[in-house]
CSV table of C-alpha atoms and ligand atoms in Angstrom, one decimal:
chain,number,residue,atom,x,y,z
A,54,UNK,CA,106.3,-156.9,29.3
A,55,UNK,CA,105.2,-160.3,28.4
A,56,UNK,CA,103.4,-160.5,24.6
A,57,UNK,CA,100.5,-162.1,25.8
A,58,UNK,CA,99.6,-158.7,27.7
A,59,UNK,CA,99.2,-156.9,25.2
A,60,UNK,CA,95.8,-156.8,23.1
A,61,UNK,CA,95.2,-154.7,19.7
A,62,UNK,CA,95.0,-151.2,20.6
A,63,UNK,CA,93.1,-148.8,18.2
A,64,UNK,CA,93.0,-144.9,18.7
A,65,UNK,CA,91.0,-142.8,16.5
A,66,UNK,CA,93.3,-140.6,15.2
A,67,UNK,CA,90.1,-138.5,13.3
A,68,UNK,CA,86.5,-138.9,13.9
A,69,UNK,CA,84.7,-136.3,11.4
A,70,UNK,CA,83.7,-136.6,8.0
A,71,UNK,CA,85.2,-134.9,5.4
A,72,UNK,CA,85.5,-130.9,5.8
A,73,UNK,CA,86.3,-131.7,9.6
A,74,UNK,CA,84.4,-130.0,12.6
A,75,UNK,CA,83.5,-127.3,12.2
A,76,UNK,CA,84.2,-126.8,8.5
A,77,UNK,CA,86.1,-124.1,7.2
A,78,UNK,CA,83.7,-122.2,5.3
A,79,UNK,CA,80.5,-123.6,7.7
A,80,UNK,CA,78.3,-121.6,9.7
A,81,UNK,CA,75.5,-124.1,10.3
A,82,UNK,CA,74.2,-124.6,13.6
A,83,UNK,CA,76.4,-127.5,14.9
A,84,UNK,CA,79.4,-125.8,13.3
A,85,UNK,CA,78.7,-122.6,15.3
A,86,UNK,CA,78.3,-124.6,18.2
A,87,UNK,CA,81.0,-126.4,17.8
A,88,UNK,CA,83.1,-123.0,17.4
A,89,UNK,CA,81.4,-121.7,20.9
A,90,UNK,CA,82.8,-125.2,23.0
A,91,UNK,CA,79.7,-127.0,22.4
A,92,UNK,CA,81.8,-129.9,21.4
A,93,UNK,CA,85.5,-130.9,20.6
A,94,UNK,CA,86.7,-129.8,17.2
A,95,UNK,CA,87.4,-133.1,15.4
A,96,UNK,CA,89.6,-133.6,12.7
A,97,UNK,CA,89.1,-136.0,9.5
A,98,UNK,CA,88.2,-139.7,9.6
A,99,UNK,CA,91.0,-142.4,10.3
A,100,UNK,CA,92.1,-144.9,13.1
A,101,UNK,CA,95.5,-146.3,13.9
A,102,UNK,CA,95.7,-150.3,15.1
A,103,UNK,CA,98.7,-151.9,16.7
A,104,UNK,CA,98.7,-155.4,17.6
A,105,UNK,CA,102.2,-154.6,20.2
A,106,UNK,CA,101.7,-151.4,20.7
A,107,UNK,CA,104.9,-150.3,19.4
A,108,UNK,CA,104.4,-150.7,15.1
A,109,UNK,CA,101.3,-148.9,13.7
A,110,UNK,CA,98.6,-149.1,10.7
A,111,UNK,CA,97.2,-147.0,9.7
A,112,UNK,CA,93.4,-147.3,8.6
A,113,UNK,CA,92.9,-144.2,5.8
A,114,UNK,CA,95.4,-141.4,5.9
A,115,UNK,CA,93.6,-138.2,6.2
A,116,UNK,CA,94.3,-134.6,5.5
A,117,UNK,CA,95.2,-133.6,9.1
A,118,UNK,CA,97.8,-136.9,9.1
A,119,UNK,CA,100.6,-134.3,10.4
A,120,UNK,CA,98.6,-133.2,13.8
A,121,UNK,CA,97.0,-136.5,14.2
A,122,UNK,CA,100.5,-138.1,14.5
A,123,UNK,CA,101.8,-135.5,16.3
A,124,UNK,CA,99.0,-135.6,19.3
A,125,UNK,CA,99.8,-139.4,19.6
A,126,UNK,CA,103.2,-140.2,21.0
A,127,UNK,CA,102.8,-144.1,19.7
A,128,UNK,CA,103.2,-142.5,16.4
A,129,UNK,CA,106.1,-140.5,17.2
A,130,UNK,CA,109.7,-141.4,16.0
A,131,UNK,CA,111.8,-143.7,18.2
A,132,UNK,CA,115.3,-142.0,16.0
A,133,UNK,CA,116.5,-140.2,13.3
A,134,UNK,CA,113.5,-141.5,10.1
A,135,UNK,CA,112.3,-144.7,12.4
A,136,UNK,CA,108.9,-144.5,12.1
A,137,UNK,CA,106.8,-147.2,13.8
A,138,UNK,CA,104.2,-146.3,10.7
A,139,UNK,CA,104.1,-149.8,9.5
A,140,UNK,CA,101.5,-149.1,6.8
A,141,UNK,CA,98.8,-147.4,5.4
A,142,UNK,CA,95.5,-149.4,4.7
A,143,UNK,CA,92.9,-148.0,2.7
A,144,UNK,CA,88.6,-148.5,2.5
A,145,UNK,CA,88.4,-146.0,-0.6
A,146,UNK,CA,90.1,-143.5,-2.7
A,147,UNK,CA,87.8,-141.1,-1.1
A,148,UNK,CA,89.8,-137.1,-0.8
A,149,UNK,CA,89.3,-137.1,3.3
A,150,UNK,CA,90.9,-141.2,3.5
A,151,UNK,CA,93.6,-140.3,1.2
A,152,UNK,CA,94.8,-136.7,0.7
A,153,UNK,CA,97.1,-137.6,3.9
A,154,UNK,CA,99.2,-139.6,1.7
A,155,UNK,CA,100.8,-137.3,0.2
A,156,UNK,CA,101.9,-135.6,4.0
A,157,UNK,CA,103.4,-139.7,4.1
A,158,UNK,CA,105.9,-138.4,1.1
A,159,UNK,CA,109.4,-137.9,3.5
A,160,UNK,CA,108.9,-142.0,4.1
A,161,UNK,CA,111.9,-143.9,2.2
A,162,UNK,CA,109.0,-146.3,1.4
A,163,UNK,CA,105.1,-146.8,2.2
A,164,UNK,CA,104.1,-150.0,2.0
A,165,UNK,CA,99.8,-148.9,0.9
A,166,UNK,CA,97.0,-151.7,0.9
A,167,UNK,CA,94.2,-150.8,-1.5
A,168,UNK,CA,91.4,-152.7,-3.7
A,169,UNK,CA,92.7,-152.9,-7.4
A,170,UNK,CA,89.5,-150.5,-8.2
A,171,UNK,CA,91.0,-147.7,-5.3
A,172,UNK,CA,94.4,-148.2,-6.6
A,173,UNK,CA,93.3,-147.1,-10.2
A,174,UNK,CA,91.8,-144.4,-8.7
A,175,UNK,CA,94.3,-143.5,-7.3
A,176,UNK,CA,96.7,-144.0,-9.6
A,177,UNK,CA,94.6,-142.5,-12.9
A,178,UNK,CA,91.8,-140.8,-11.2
A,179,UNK,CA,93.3,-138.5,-8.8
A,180,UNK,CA,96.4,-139.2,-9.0
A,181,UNK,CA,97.9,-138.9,-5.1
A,182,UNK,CA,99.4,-142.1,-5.9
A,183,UNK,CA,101.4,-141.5,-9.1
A,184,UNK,CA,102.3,-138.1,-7.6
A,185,UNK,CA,103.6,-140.1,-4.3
A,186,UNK,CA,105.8,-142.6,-6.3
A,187,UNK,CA,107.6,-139.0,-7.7
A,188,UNK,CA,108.8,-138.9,-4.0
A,189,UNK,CA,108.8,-142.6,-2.2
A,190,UNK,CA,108.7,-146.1,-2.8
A,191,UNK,CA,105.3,-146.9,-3.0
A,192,UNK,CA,105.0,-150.9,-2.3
A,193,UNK,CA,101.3,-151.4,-2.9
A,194,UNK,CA,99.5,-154.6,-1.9
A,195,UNK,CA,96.3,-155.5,-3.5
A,196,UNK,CA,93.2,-156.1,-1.0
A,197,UNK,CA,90.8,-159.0,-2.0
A,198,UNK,CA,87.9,-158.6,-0.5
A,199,UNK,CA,87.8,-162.2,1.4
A,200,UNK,CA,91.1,-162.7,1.6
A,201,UNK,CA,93.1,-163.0,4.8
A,202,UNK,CA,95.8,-160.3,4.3
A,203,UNK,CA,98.9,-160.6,6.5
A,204,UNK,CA,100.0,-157.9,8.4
A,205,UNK,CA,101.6,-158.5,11.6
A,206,UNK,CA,102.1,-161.4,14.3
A,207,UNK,CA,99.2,-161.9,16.0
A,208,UNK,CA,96.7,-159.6,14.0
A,209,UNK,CA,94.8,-161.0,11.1
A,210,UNK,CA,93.2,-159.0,9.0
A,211,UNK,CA,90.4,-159.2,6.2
A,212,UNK,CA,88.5,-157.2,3.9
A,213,UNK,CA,84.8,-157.5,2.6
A,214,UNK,CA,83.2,-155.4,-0.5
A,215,UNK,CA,81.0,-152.7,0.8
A,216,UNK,CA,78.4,-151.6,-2.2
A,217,UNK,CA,77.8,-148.0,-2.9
A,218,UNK,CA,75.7,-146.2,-5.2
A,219,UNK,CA,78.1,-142.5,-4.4
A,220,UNK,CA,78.6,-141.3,-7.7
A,221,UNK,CA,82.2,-141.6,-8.0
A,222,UNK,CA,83.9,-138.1,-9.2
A,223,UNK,CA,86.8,-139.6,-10.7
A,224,UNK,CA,86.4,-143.3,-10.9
A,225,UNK,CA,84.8,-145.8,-13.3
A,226,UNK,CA,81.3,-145.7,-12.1
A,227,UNK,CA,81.0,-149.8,-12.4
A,228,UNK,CA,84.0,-150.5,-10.4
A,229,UNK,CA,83.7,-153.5,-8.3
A,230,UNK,CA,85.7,-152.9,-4.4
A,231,UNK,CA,85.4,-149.0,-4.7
A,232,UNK,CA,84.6,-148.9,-0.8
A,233,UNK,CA,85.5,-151.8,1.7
A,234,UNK,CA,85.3,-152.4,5.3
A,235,UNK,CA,88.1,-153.9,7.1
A,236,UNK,CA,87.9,-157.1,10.0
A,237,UNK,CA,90.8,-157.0,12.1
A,238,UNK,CA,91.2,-160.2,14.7
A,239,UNK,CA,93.9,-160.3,17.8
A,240,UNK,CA,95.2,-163.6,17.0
A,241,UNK,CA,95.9,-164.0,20.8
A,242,UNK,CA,92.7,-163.1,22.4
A,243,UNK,CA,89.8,-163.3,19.7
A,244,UNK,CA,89.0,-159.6,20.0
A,245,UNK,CA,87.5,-158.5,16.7
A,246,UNK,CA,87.2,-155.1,15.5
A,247,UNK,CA,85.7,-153.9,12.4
A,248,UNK,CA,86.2,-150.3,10.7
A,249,UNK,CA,83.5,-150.0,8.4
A,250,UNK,CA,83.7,-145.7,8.0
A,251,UNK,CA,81.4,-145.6,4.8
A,252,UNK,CA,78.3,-148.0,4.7
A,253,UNK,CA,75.5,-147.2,2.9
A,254,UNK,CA,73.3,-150.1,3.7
A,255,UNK,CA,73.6,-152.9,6.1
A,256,UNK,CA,72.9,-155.6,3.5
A,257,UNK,CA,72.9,-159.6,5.1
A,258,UNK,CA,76.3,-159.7,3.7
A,259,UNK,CA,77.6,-156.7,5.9
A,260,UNK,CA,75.3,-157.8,9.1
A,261,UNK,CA,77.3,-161.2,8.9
A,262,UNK,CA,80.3,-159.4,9.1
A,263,UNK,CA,79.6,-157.1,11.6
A,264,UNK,CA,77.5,-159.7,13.8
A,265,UNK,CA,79.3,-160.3,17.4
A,266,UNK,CA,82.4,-158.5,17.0
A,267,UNK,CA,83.9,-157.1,20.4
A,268,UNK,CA,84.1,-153.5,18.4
A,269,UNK,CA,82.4,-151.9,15.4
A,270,UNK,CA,83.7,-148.3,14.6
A,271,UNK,CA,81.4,-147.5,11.9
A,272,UNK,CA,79.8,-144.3,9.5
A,273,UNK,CA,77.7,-141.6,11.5
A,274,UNK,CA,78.1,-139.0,8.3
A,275,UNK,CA,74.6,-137.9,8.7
A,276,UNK,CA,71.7,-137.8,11.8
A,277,UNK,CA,69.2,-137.8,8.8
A,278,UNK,CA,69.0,-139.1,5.5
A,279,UNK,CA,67.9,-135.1,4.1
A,280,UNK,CA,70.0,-133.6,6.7
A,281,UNK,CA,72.4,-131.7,4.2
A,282,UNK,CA,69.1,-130.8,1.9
A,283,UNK,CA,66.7,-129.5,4.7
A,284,UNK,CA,70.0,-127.0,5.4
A,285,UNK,CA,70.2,-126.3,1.9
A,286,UNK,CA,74.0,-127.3,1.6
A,287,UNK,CA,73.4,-130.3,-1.3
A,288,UNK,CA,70.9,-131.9,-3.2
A,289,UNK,CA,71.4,-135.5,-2.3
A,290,UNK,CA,70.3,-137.4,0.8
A,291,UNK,CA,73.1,-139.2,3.0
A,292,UNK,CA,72.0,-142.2,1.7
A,293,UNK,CA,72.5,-141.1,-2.0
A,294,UNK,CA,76.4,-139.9,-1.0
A,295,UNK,CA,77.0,-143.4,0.2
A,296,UNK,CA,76.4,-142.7,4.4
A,297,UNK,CA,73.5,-144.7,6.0
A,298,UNK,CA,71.8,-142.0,8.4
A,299,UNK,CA,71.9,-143.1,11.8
A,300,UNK,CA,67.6,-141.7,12.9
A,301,UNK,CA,64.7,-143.2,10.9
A,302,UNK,CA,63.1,-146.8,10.8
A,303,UNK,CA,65.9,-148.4,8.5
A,304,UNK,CA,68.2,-146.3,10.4
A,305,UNK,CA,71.4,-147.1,12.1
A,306,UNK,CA,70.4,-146.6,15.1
A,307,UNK,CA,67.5,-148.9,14.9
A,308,UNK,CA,69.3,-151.7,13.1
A,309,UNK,CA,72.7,-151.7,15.2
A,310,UNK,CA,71.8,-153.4,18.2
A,311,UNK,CA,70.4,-156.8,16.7
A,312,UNK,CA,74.3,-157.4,15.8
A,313,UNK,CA,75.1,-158.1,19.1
A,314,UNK,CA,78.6,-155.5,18.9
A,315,UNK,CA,80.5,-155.1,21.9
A,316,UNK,CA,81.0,-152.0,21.3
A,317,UNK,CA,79.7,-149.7,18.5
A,318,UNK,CA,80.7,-145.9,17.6
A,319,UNK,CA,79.9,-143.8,15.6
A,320,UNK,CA,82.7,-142.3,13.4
A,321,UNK,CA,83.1,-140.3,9.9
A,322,UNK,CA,80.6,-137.6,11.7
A,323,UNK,CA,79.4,-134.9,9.3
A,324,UNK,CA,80.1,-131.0,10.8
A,325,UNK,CA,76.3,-130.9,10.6
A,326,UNK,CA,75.2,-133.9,12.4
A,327,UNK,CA,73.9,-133.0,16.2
A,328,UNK,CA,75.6,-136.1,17.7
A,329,UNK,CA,78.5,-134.0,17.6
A,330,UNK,CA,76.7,-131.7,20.1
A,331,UNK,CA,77.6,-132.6,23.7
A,332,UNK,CA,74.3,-132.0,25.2
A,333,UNK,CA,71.8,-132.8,22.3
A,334,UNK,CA,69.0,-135.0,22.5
A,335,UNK,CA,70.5,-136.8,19.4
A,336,UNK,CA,73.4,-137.5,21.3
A,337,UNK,CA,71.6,-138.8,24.1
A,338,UNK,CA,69.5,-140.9,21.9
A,339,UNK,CA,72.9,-142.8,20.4
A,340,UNK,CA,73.7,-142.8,24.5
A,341,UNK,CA,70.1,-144.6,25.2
A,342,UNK,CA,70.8,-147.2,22.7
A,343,UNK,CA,74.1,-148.2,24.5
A,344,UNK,CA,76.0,-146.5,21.4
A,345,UNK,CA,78.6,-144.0,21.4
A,346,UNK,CA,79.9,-141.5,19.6
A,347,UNK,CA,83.8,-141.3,18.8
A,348,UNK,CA,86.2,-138.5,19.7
A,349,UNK,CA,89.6,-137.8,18.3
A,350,UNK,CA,91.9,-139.0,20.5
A,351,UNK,CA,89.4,-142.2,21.7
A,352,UNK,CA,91.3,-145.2,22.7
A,353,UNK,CA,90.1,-149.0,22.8
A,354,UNK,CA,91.7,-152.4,23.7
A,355,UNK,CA,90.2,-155.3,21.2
B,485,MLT,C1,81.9,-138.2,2.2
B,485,MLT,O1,82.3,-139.3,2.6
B,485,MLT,O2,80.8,-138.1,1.6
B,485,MLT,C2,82.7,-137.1,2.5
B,485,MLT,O3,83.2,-137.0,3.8
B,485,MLT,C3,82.7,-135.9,1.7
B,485,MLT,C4,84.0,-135.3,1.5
B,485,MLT,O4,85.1,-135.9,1.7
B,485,MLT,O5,84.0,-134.2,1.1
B,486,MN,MN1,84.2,-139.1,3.6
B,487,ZN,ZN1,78.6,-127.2,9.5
Protein backbone atom coordinates (compact mmCIF):
# COMPACT_ATOMS: atom_id res chain seq x y z
CA UNK A 1 0.00 0.00 0.00
CA UNK A 2 1.16 3.35 -0.85
CA UNK A 3 1.99 5.78 2.47
CA UNK A 4 -0.12 8.46 1.49
CA UNK A 5 -3.22 6.00 2.05
CA UNK A 6 -2.98 5.75 5.08
CA UNK A 7 -4.37 8.35 7.70
CA UNK A 8 -3.83 8.28 11.69
CA UNK A 9 -5.97 5.60 13.02
CA UNK A 10 -7.13 5.85 16.71
CA UNK A 11 -9.07 2.97 18.47
CA UNK A 12 -10.28 3.36 21.89
CA UNK A 13 -8.92 0.68 23.58
CA UNK A 14 -11.07 1.78 27.13
CA UNK A 15 -13.83 4.14 27.29
CA UNK A 16 -14.91 4.17 31.16
CA UNK A 17 -13.74 6.01 33.98
CA UNK A 18 -11.89 4.64 36.60
CA UNK A 19 -13.63 1.49 38.43
CA UNK A 20 -14.76 0.38 34.73
CA UNK A 21 -18.53 -0.47 33.80
CA UNK A 22 -20.06 -1.75 35.85
CA UNK A 23 -17.79 -1.43 38.80
CA UNK A 24 -16.86 -4.16 40.90
CA UNK A 25 -18.44 -3.43 44.03
CA UNK A 26 -21.43 -1.14 42.21
CA UNK A 27 -24.92 -1.73 42.33
CA UNK A 28 -26.29 1.63 41.23
CA UNK A 29 -28.74 1.81 38.59
CA UNK A 30 -26.61 2.19 35.44
CA UNK A 31 -24.28 -0.49 36.85
CA UNK A 32 -27.23 -2.95 37.27
CA UNK A 33 -28.20 -2.09 33.89
CA UNK A 34 -25.23 -2.40 32.53
CA UNK A 35 -25.01 -6.10 34.16
CA UNK A 36 -28.65 -6.96 32.58
CA UNK A 37 -27.28 -5.92 28.66
CA UNK A 38 -28.46 -2.54 28.91
CA UNK A 39 -25.12 -1.44 27.54
CA UNK A 40 -21.59 -2.90 26.67
CA UNK A 41 -19.41 -3.41 29.70
CA UNK A 42 -16.50 -0.94 29.06
CA UNK A 43 -13.22 -1.24 30.45
CA UNK A 44 -10.85 1.79 31.74
CA UNK A 45 -9.93 4.92 29.86
CA UNK A 46 -7.14 4.90 27.00
CA UNK A 47 -6.75 5.17 23.22
CA UNK A 48 -4.14 3.83 20.87
CA UNK A 49 -2.94 6.15 17.68
CA UNK A 50 -0.84 4.92 14.77
CA UNK A 51 0.13 7.11 12.12
CA UNK A 52 0.95 3.68 9.60
CA UNK A 53 -1.08 1.49 11.13
CA UNK A 54 1.50 -0.94 11.90
CA UNK A 55 3.57 0.90 15.21
CA UNK A 56 1.33 1.98 18.08
CA UNK A 57 1.06 4.78 21.06
CA UNK A 58 -0.31 4.40 23.39
CA UNK A 59 -2.37 7.37 25.07
CA UNK A 60 -2.57 6.31 29.13
CA UNK A 61 -1.98 2.68 29.97
CA UNK A 62 -4.92 1.42 31.97
CA UNK A 63 -5.50 -1.40 34.32
CA UNK A 64 -7.23 -3.75 31.78
CA UNK A 65 -3.89 -2.99 29.29
CA UNK A 66 -3.65 -7.00 29.01
CA UNK A 67 -7.42 -7.49 27.39
CA UNK A 68 -7.40 -4.29 25.74
CA UNK A 69 -4.29 -5.49 23.65
CA UNK A 70 -5.43 -8.67 23.36
CA UNK A 71 -9.06 -7.67 21.56
CA UNK A 72 -6.98 -5.51 19.09
CA UNK A 73 -4.91 -7.56 16.61
CA UNK A 74 -2.87 -4.13 15.67
CA UNK A 75 -1.47 -4.58 19.07
CA UNK A 76 -0.62 -8.02 18.76
CA UNK A 77 2.98 -9.40 18.27
CA UNK A 78 4.28 -9.68 14.70
CA UNK A 79 7.35 -12.52 16.43
CA UNK A 80 8.90 -13.72 19.29
CA UNK A 81 8.97 -9.98 21.87
CA UNK A 82 8.26 -7.59 18.59
CA UNK A 83 5.77 -5.50 19.83
CA UNK A 84 4.54 -2.76 17.59
CA UNK A 85 3.93 -0.80 21.12
CA UNK A 86 5.97 2.11 20.22
CA UNK A 87 5.25 4.08 23.43
CA UNK A 88 3.24 4.94 26.15
CA UNK A 89 2.13 8.73 26.48
CA UNK A 90 0.71 9.88 29.49
CA UNK A 91 -2.10 13.02 30.44
CA UNK A 92 -1.64 12.35 34.41
CA UNK A 93 -0.36 10.07 36.99
CA UNK A 94 -3.90 9.27 37.66
CA UNK A 95 -4.32 5.09 39.08
CA UNK A 96 -6.91 4.19 35.97
CA UNK A 97 -4.14 6.09 33.11
CA UNK A 98 -1.26 4.38 34.76
CA UNK A 99 -1.63 1.16 36.86
CA UNK A 100 -1.35 -0.52 33.18
CA UNK A 101 2.29 0.20 33.32
CA UNK A 102 3.25 -2.04 35.34
CA UNK A 103 1.31 -5.04 33.01
CA UNK A 104 4.10 -3.08 30.26
CA UNK A 105 6.91 -4.79 32.70
CA UNK A 106 7.97 -8.07 30.19
CA UNK A 107 9.04 -4.98 27.59
CA UNK A 108 13.03 -4.93 27.28
CA UNK A 109 12.38 -1.10 27.27
CA UNK A 110 9.37 1.47 27.41
CA UNK A 111 10.03 4.41 26.05
CA UNK A 112 7.10 6.72 28.66
CA UNK A 113 6.28 10.46 27.84
CA UNK A 114 5.12 12.29 30.97
CA UNK A 115 5.04 16.05 32.38
CA UNK A 116 8.02 16.54 34.80
CA UNK A 117 5.17 17.03 37.66
CA UNK A 118 3.43 13.21 36.52
CA UNK A 119 6.86 11.80 36.33
CA UNK A 120 7.55 12.82 40.10
CA UNK A 121 4.46 11.34 40.79
CA UNK A 122 5.12 8.75 39.56
CA UNK A 123 8.33 8.20 40.51
CA UNK A 124 7.92 9.44 44.45
CA UNK A 125 4.22 9.53 44.74
CA UNK A 126 3.04 6.18 43.75
CA UNK A 127 5.75 4.80 42.70
CA UNK A 128 4.60 2.50 39.40
CA UNK A 129 7.53 4.06 37.86
CA UNK A 130 10.47 3.30 40.25
CA UNK A 131 8.83 -0.17 40.71
CA UNK A 132 8.86 -0.49 36.71
CA UNK A 133 12.64 0.51 36.24
CA UNK A 134 13.15 -2.87 38.91
CA UNK A 135 11.97 -4.77 35.73
CA UNK A 136 12.58 -2.61 32.31
CA UNK A 137 14.35 0.16 30.82
CA UNK A 138 12.34 2.89 31.39
CA UNK A 139 13.42 5.76 28.71
CA UNK A 140 11.29 8.63 29.90
CA UNK A 141 10.78 11.76 27.76
CA UNK A 142 9.72 14.94 29.41
CA UNK A 143 6.37 16.59 27.87
CA UNK A 144 6.36 20.45 27.67
CA UNK A 145 3.33 21.63 27.45
CA UNK A 146 3.76 23.71 24.05
CA UNK A 147 6.23 21.91 22.71
CA UNK A 148 6.18 19.90 19.46
CA UNK A 149 7.20 16.33 20.66
CA UNK A 150 8.45 14.01 17.91
CA UNK A 151 7.06 10.84 17.71
CA UNK A 152 6.78 9.26 14.35
CA UNK A 153 6.97 10.27 10.55
CA UNK A 154 4.10 11.98 9.68
CA UNK A 155 2.38 12.44 13.13
CA UNK A 156 3.15 15.57 15.15
CA UNK A 157 2.24 15.75 18.31
CA UNK A 158 1.75 18.51 21.16
CA UNK A 159 0.78 18.93 24.64
CA UNK A 160 -1.08 21.86 26.38
CA UNK A 161 -1.47 22.33 30.42
CA UNK A 162 -4.94 21.44 31.49
CA UNK A 163 -5.70 23.16 35.17
CA UNK A 164 -7.24 21.12 37.86
CA UNK A 165 -8.38 21.84 41.16
CA UNK A 166 -8.59 17.44 42.02
CA UNK A 167 -7.05 17.23 45.13
CA UNK A 168 -4.06 15.27 44.26
CA UNK A 169 -3.70 11.95 46.73
CA UNK A 170 -0.12 11.67 46.35
CA UNK A 171 1.25 14.58 44.51
CA UNK A 172 2.40 18.13 45.50
CA UNK A 173 -0.79 19.97 45.50
CA UNK A 174 0.93 23.18 43.55
CA UNK A 175 2.31 21.20 40.80
CA UNK A 176 2.27 22.88 37.54
CA UNK A 177 1.34 20.11 34.27
CA UNK A 178 -0.35 17.55 36.73
CA UNK A 179 -3.11 16.83 33.93
CA UNK A 180 -2.51 17.61 30.07
CA UNK A 181 -4.33 17.11 26.95
CA UNK A 182 -2.66 15.91 23.97
CA UNK A 183 -2.95 17.48 19.96
CA UNK A 184 -2.01 14.95 17.56
CA UNK A 185 -1.75 16.17 13.72
CA UNK A 186 -1.39 13.67 10.47
CA UNK A 187 1.38 15.43 8.91
CA UNK A 188 0.05 14.15 5.47
CA UNK A 189 -3.53 15.08 5.62
CA UNK A 190 -4.08 17.86 8.31
CA UNK A 191 -6.43 15.65 10.33
CA UNK A 192 -6.26 16.74 13.96
CA UNK A 193 -7.27 14.88 16.92
CA UNK A 194 -7.22 15.88 20.39
CA UNK A 195 -7.48 13.44 23.64
CA UNK A 196 -8.33 15.62 26.36
CA UNK A 197 -9.80 12.51 28.91
CA UNK A 198 -9.85 14.90 32.10
CA UNK A 199 -11.06 18.56 31.69
CA UNK A 200 -12.46 20.35 34.24
CA UNK A 201 -13.23 23.55 32.57
CA UNK A 202 -13.05 24.71 29.09
CA UNK A 203 -11.02 27.81 29.83
CA UNK A 204 -10.24 30.20 26.36
CA UNK A 205 -6.93 28.52 26.56
CA UNK A 206 -8.46 24.92 26.08
CA UNK A 207 -11.38 26.21 23.57
CA UNK A 208 -8.33 27.48 21.34
CA UNK A 209 -6.99 24.20 21.35
CA UNK A 210 -9.85 22.21 20.84
CA UNK A 211 -11.43 24.84 18.19
CA UNK A 212 -11.85 23.10 14.53
CA UNK A 213 -10.11 19.88 15.13
CA UNK A 214 -11.45 16.96 12.78
CA UNK A 215 -11.78 14.81 16.26
CA UNK A 216 -12.09 15.62 19.96
CA UNK A 217 -12.20 12.49 22.26
CA UNK A 218 -12.87 14.16 25.47
CA UNK A 219 -14.02 13.60 29.51
CA UNK A 220 -17.80 12.39 30.00
CA UNK A 221 -16.93 11.19 33.83
CA UNK A 222 -20.13 12.50 35.05
CA UNK A 223 -24.01 13.41 33.39
CA UNK A 224 -24.20 15.87 36.42
CA UNK A 225 -21.97 17.89 38.36
CA UNK A 226 -23.80 16.14 42.02
CA UNK A 227 -24.28 12.97 40.24
CA UNK A 228 -21.98 10.83 42.62
CA UNK A 229 -23.54 12.97 45.82
CA UNK A 230 -27.35 12.70 44.88
CA UNK A 231 -26.35 8.59 44.90
CA UNK A 232 -24.74 9.00 48.01
CA UNK A 233 -21.32 7.39 46.68
CA UNK A 234 -18.91 10.75 47.52
CA UNK A 235 -19.02 14.06 48.69
CA UNK A 236 -17.65 16.10 45.92
CA UNK A 237 -19.28 17.24 42.70
CA UNK A 238 -17.63 16.05 39.27
CA UNK A 239 -16.44 19.27 38.91
CA UNK A 240 -14.63 19.30 42.32
CA UNK A 241 -12.79 15.60 41.15
CA UNK A 242 -11.53 17.49 38.10
CA UNK A 243 -14.50 16.11 35.38
CA UNK A 244 -16.58 18.89 33.66
CA UNK A 245 -20.21 17.35 33.75
CA UNK A 246 -21.58 17.11 30.44
CA UNK A 247 -25.91 18.46 31.40
CA UNK A 248 -26.29 22.02 32.94
CA UNK A 249 -25.86 25.59 31.39
CA UNK A 250 -21.93 25.67 31.60
CA UNK A 251 -22.13 22.15 30.71
CA UNK A 252 -20.33 20.21 28.11
CA UNK A 253 -22.88 19.55 26.24
CA UNK A 254 -23.95 23.10 25.91
CA UNK A 255 -20.50 24.51 25.27
CA UNK A 256 -19.14 21.75 22.79
CA UNK A 257 -20.70 22.66 19.65
CA UNK A 258 -19.43 26.37 19.33
CA UNK A 259 -15.86 24.62 18.74
CA UNK A 260 -16.69 23.63 15.53
CA UNK A 261 -15.16 19.66 16.23
CA UNK A 262 -15.57 17.31 13.59
CA UNK A 263 -16.19 14.92 15.65
CA UNK A 264 -16.69 14.85 19.46
CA UNK A 265 -17.02 11.80 22.01
CA UNK A 266 -17.50 11.42 24.92
CA UNK A 267 -14.89 9.17 26.82
CA UNK A 268 -13.56 8.54 30.57
CA UNK A 269 -17.53 7.59 31.27
CA UNK A 270 -18.28 7.13 34.96
CA UNK A 271 -20.21 3.48 35.73
CA UNK A 272 -22.94 5.88 36.94
CA UNK A 273 -23.38 8.21 34.12
CA UNK A 274 -26.74 7.27 32.00
CA UNK A 275 -24.98 7.98 28.64
CA UNK A 276 -23.74 4.64 29.11
CA UNK A 277 -27.42 3.47 28.87
CA UNK A 278 -28.30 2.50 25.27
CA UNK A 279 -31.72 3.69 25.34
CA UNK A 280 -31.70 6.66 27.82
CA UNK A 281 -32.89 9.99 27.17
CA UNK A 282 -29.32 11.22 28.25
CA UNK A 283 -27.97 9.31 25.58
CA UNK A 284 -30.23 10.61 23.14
CA UNK A 285 -29.66 14.03 24.26
CA UNK A 286 -25.55 13.70 23.50
CA UNK A 287 -27.18 11.99 20.09
CA UNK A 288 -29.46 15.37 19.44
CA UNK A 289 -26.41 17.50 19.76
CA UNK A 290 -24.63 15.63 16.94
CA UNK A 291 -22.24 14.11 19.91
CA UNK A 292 -21.48 10.68 20.55
CA UNK A 293 -20.61 8.54 23.03
CA UNK A 294 -17.36 6.18 22.82
CA UNK A 295 -17.35 2.44 23.01
CA UNK A 296 -14.41 0.14 23.63
CA UNK A 297 -13.43 -1.09 20.68
CA UNK A 298 -14.51 2.40 18.51
CA UNK A 299 -12.37 3.10 15.59
CA UNK A 300 -11.66 6.48 13.71
CA UNK A 301 -9.50 7.69 10.76
CA UNK A 302 -8.05 11.48 11.49
C1 LIG B 1 -11.26 10.05 38.11
O1 LIG B 1 -10.72 10.45 37.09
O2 LIG B 1 -11.74 10.82 38.95
C2 LIG B 1 -11.30 8.60 38.29
O3 LIG B 1 -11.62 7.88 37.19
C3 LIG B 1 -11.36 8.05 39.59
C4 LIG B 1 -10.55 6.81 39.75
O4 LIG B 1 -9.66 6.52 38.97
O5 LIG B 1 -10.82 6.11 40.70
MN1 LIG C 1 -9.93 8.81 35.94
ZN1 LIG D 1 -22.29 2.08 39.29
Amino acid sequence: MRRTEFRVLLRVLGSAAGGGSPQWNCGCQVCAAVRSGAGPPRTQSSIAVSADHRRWFLLNASPDLRAQFEAFPGLHPRGQRATPLEAVLLTDAELDHTLGLLLLREARALRVYATPAAHKTLCDGSGLLSTLRHYCTVEWRAVIPGADLSLTDGLSCRAFDVPTAKRARFAAEADHGRVVGYRLTDERSGGTLVYLPAVQALTPALRAEIEGCGCLLIDGTCWRDDELVRLGLAGKTAREMGHLPIDGPDGSLAQLPSLGAGRTIFVHINNTNPILLADSPERRAVRESGMEVAADGMEVQV
